[in-house]
Short mmCIF file of C-alpha atoms in Angstrom, two decimals:
data_model
loop_
_atom_site.label_atom_id
_atom_site.label_comp_id
_atom_site.label_asym_id
_atom_site.label_seq_id
_atom_site.Cartn_x
_atom_site.Cartn_y
_atom_site.Cartn_z
CA MET A 1 -11.82 -124.32 -5.71
CA ALA A 2 -11.11 -127.34 -3.79
CA ASN A 3 -8.12 -125.69 -2.11
CA ALA A 4 -10.49 -122.60 -1.19
CA MET A 5 -12.89 -124.83 0.41
CA LEU A 6 -9.96 -126.31 2.61
CA LEU A 7 -8.51 -123.10 3.46
CA PRO A 8 -11.17 -122.42 6.57
CA VAL A 9 -11.06 -125.59 7.79
CA LEU A 10 -7.29 -125.74 7.86
CA ILE A 11 -7.55 -122.30 9.57
CA SER A 12 -9.98 -123.88 12.55
CA PHE A 13 -7.54 -126.55 13.31
CA LEU A 14 -4.68 -124.05 13.84
CA VAL A 15 -6.52 -121.74 15.90
CA LEU A 16 -8.79 -124.18 18.00
CA PRO A 17 -5.36 -125.71 19.96
CA PHE A 18 -5.11 -122.19 21.08
CA SER A 19 -8.24 -121.59 22.01
CA ALA A 20 -8.06 -124.72 23.90
CA MET A 21 -5.09 -123.71 26.03
CA ALA A 22 -6.98 -120.44 26.59
CA LEU A 23 -9.95 -121.91 28.01
CA THR A 24 -7.88 -123.93 30.35
CA GLN A 25 -5.89 -121.17 32.17
CA ASP A 26 -8.28 -120.14 35.05
CA PHE A 27 -6.90 -116.56 35.34
CA CYS A 28 -3.83 -114.19 34.31
CA VAL A 29 -3.43 -111.60 37.11
CA ALA A 30 -1.37 -108.88 35.33
CA ASP A 31 2.31 -108.10 36.15
CA LEU A 32 2.20 -104.32 36.22
CA SER A 33 6.00 -104.24 35.99
CA CYS A 34 5.72 -105.15 32.40
CA SER A 35 4.28 -103.00 29.59
CA ASP A 36 0.34 -103.46 28.66
CA THR A 37 0.05 -105.18 25.17
CA PRO A 38 -3.10 -105.69 22.86
CA ALA A 39 -3.50 -109.00 24.52
CA GLY A 40 -3.33 -107.25 28.11
CA TYR A 41 -0.42 -107.87 30.61
CA PRO A 42 1.65 -110.91 31.22
CA CYS A 43 0.85 -113.11 33.60
CA LYS A 44 2.68 -112.51 37.18
CA THR A 45 4.18 -115.51 39.24
CA GLY A 46 3.10 -115.56 42.81
CA VAL A 47 -0.37 -115.04 42.80
CA GLY A 48 -2.13 -114.46 46.36
CA ALA A 49 -6.08 -113.72 47.23
CA GLY A 50 -5.68 -110.25 47.29
CA ASP A 51 -4.79 -110.27 43.52
CA PHE A 52 -8.65 -110.96 43.40
CA TYR A 53 -9.93 -107.87 45.55
CA TYR A 54 -9.75 -104.42 45.54
CA HIS A 55 -11.01 -101.75 48.14
CA GLY A 56 -10.50 -98.59 46.06
CA LEU A 57 -14.02 -97.84 45.34
CA ALA A 58 -15.42 -97.56 48.97
CA ALA A 59 -14.33 -94.10 49.47
CA ALA A 60 -15.95 -91.11 47.49
CA GLY A 61 -13.98 -89.40 44.82
CA ASN A 62 -12.70 -85.68 45.19
CA THR A 63 -15.49 -83.78 43.44
CA SER A 64 -13.64 -80.28 44.24
CA ASN A 65 -12.85 -79.40 40.76
CA LEU A 66 -13.95 -77.91 37.38
CA ILE A 67 -16.65 -80.75 36.72
CA LYS A 68 -17.78 -81.40 40.04
CA ALA A 69 -17.28 -84.79 39.56
CA ALA A 70 -14.98 -88.05 39.84
CA VAL A 71 -14.37 -91.14 38.28
CA THR A 72 -12.46 -93.76 40.53
CA PRO A 73 -11.07 -96.49 38.50
CA ALA A 74 -10.85 -100.37 39.46
CA PHE A 75 -9.43 -101.21 35.87
CA VAL A 76 -6.56 -103.36 35.44
CA GLY A 77 -3.97 -101.03 36.24
CA GLN A 78 -5.35 -100.61 39.90
CA PHE A 79 -6.81 -103.92 40.18
CA PRO A 80 -4.31 -106.69 38.37
CA GLY A 81 -6.81 -109.60 38.80
CA VAL A 82 -9.29 -108.19 36.09
CA ASN A 83 -6.40 -108.48 33.40
CA GLY A 84 -7.74 -110.76 30.40
CA LEU A 85 -10.96 -111.19 31.89
CA GLY A 86 -12.85 -108.73 29.86
CA ILE A 87 -14.19 -106.61 32.77
CA SER A 88 -13.34 -103.60 35.03
CA ALA A 89 -15.12 -101.24 37.33
CA ALA A 90 -15.82 -97.82 38.32
CA ARG A 91 -17.25 -95.40 40.98
CA LEU A 92 -18.52 -92.39 39.94
CA ASP A 93 -19.34 -89.47 42.17
CA ILE A 94 -21.13 -86.34 41.04
CA ALA A 95 -21.80 -83.12 43.30
CA VAL A 96 -24.75 -80.98 42.97
CA GLY A 97 -24.47 -79.43 39.48
CA GLY A 98 -21.56 -81.93 38.78
CA VAL A 99 -21.31 -83.04 35.13
CA VAL A 100 -19.18 -85.73 33.07
CA PRO A 101 -18.57 -84.02 29.94
CA MET A 102 -19.31 -85.84 26.77
CA HIS A 103 -16.87 -88.69 26.44
CA THR A 104 -16.23 -92.08 25.00
CA HIS A 105 -14.43 -95.60 25.97
CA PRO A 106 -12.93 -96.74 22.92
CA ALA A 107 -12.30 -100.39 24.07
CA ALA A 108 -15.33 -101.21 26.11
CA SER A 109 -19.14 -100.85 26.62
CA GLU A 110 -20.35 -99.35 30.03
CA LEU A 111 -23.20 -100.25 32.30
CA LEU A 112 -23.97 -97.79 35.00
CA PHE A 113 -25.91 -98.56 38.24
CA VAL A 114 -27.39 -95.75 40.20
CA THR A 115 -26.80 -96.17 43.72
CA GLU A 116 -27.40 -92.75 45.13
CA GLY A 117 -29.10 -89.48 43.81
CA THR A 118 -30.29 -88.81 40.31
CA ILE A 119 -28.13 -88.64 37.01
CA LEU A 120 -29.43 -87.37 33.52
CA ALA A 121 -27.37 -89.51 31.14
CA GLY A 122 -27.21 -90.20 27.59
CA PHE A 123 -25.52 -91.12 24.63
CA ILE A 124 -25.51 -90.89 20.71
CA SER A 125 -25.44 -93.17 18.01
CA SER A 126 -22.81 -93.06 15.28
CA SER A 127 -24.87 -93.62 12.19
CA SER A 128 -27.52 -91.56 12.49
CA ASN A 129 -26.62 -88.99 15.18
CA THR A 130 -29.91 -90.47 17.49
CA VAL A 131 -29.42 -88.92 20.91
CA TYR A 132 -30.86 -91.47 23.67
CA THR A 133 -31.35 -89.96 27.06
CA LYS A 134 -32.68 -90.99 30.59
CA THR A 135 -32.90 -89.81 33.77
CA LEU A 136 -31.81 -92.30 36.37
CA TYR A 137 -32.69 -92.74 39.98
CA LYS A 138 -31.64 -95.31 42.79
CA GLY A 139 -31.50 -98.48 41.58
CA ASP A 140 -31.63 -97.74 37.63
CA ILE A 141 -29.14 -98.77 35.35
CA MET A 142 -28.38 -97.85 31.70
CA VAL A 143 -26.02 -99.26 29.22
CA PHE A 144 -23.41 -97.13 27.08
CA PRO A 145 -22.32 -99.07 23.84
CA GLN A 146 -18.77 -99.25 23.30
CA GLY A 147 -17.25 -96.29 21.48
CA LEU A 148 -20.17 -93.98 21.33
CA LEU A 149 -20.04 -90.41 22.63
CA HIS A 150 -22.09 -90.15 26.31
CA TYR A 151 -22.50 -88.15 28.99
CA GLN A 152 -23.71 -88.02 32.61
CA TYR A 153 -24.84 -85.14 35.19
CA ASN A 154 -26.42 -84.72 38.51
CA GLY A 155 -29.97 -83.72 38.10
CA GLY A 156 -31.07 -83.83 41.91
CA SER A 157 -30.65 -81.65 44.64
CA SER A 158 -28.07 -84.06 46.67
CA ALA A 159 -24.96 -85.91 45.41
CA ALA A 160 -25.20 -88.83 43.12
CA VAL A 161 -22.74 -91.89 43.36
CA ALA A 162 -23.06 -94.79 40.77
CA LEU A 163 -21.20 -98.16 40.33
CA VAL A 164 -19.75 -98.67 36.79
CA ALA A 165 -19.14 -102.21 34.93
CA PHE A 166 -17.13 -102.49 31.59
CA SER A 167 -16.55 -105.04 29.26
CA GLY A 168 -13.08 -104.62 29.30
CA PRO A 169 -10.11 -104.58 31.83
CA ASN A 170 -9.10 -100.94 30.08
CA PRO A 171 -11.73 -99.27 28.55
CA GLY A 172 -9.89 -96.15 27.86
CA LEU A 173 -11.24 -92.52 27.92
CA GLN A 174 -11.51 -89.67 25.92
CA ILE A 175 -13.65 -86.57 26.87
CA THR A 176 -14.27 -84.42 23.70
CA ASP A 177 -13.83 -80.81 25.23
CA TYR A 178 -10.25 -81.96 26.72
CA ALA A 179 -9.49 -83.58 23.32
CA LEU A 180 -10.34 -80.49 21.71
CA PHE A 181 -9.17 -77.38 24.08
CA ALA A 182 -6.88 -78.96 26.74
CA ASN A 183 -3.78 -79.50 24.04
CA ASN A 184 -1.94 -77.43 21.82
CA LEU A 185 -3.64 -77.92 18.48
CA PRO A 186 -3.77 -74.22 17.13
CA SER A 187 -6.87 -71.98 17.83
CA ALA A 188 -6.89 -72.00 14.01
CA VAL A 189 -7.31 -75.42 13.37
CA VAL A 190 -10.17 -75.59 16.20
CA GLU A 191 -12.12 -72.65 14.98
CA LYS A 192 -12.58 -74.35 11.31
CA VAL A 193 -13.60 -77.75 12.77
CA THR A 194 -15.83 -76.50 15.27
CA PHE A 195 -17.31 -73.35 13.69
CA LEU A 196 -16.41 -71.63 16.64
CA ASP A 197 -14.94 -68.00 16.57
CA ASP A 198 -11.66 -67.17 18.26
CA ALA A 199 -12.80 -65.63 21.15
CA GLN A 200 -14.54 -68.50 22.34
CA VAL A 201 -11.75 -71.11 21.47
CA LYS A 202 -9.30 -69.18 23.47
CA LYS A 203 -11.80 -68.96 26.45
CA LEU A 204 -12.21 -72.33 26.43
CA LYS A 205 -8.45 -73.34 26.16
CA SER A 206 -7.74 -70.87 28.97
CA VAL A 207 -10.37 -72.81 31.08
CA LEU A 208 -9.07 -76.34 30.21
CA GLY A 209 -5.45 -75.60 30.00
CA GLY A 210 -4.78 -75.56 26.47
CA SER A 211 -2.29 -73.47 24.55
CA GLY A 212 -1.97 -72.15 20.92
#
């Protein structure tokens, strides 16, 4: 019993020195020449002011595509200064009639701030499949919890723009439609797991570039 009670104390003494070292390091700008790891990129040497600055969100994204929307990221791969800080950003442009299909960010929560236009957005809880939707106007914000399926689409008559903040330097992205229909998963399998018929599956695979 005494040994069992001492174990958490011993673990605390082992962990605290590493926590203290982490707190004394102001930042760790990513060395993008190295591989990413679960703990982030290694720190690069020769850091300058430019590592903490990014102009990439100033220009509108190209919405001339199937979904009429564009996401311009400022993740660690584009903005090395966010490495290890637990944050990143993006710009979202949605043309009239555009949509960001149902998707998830497995590694971060999302905070969306509308700067222009009208965006209809929502997410689905994992426990009860409850849908939470809202129409967002200029100046509105909405949060999308980490890992939950969510979507956005333009609900107005003009282009919509939003700035997005994430609670991680590399939030990840999986779009449900592309996961199902833009790969080589056999149509017969897709039909079984989605309850769609063969013609529907093959049509979606054709539109999204899948095979099988």
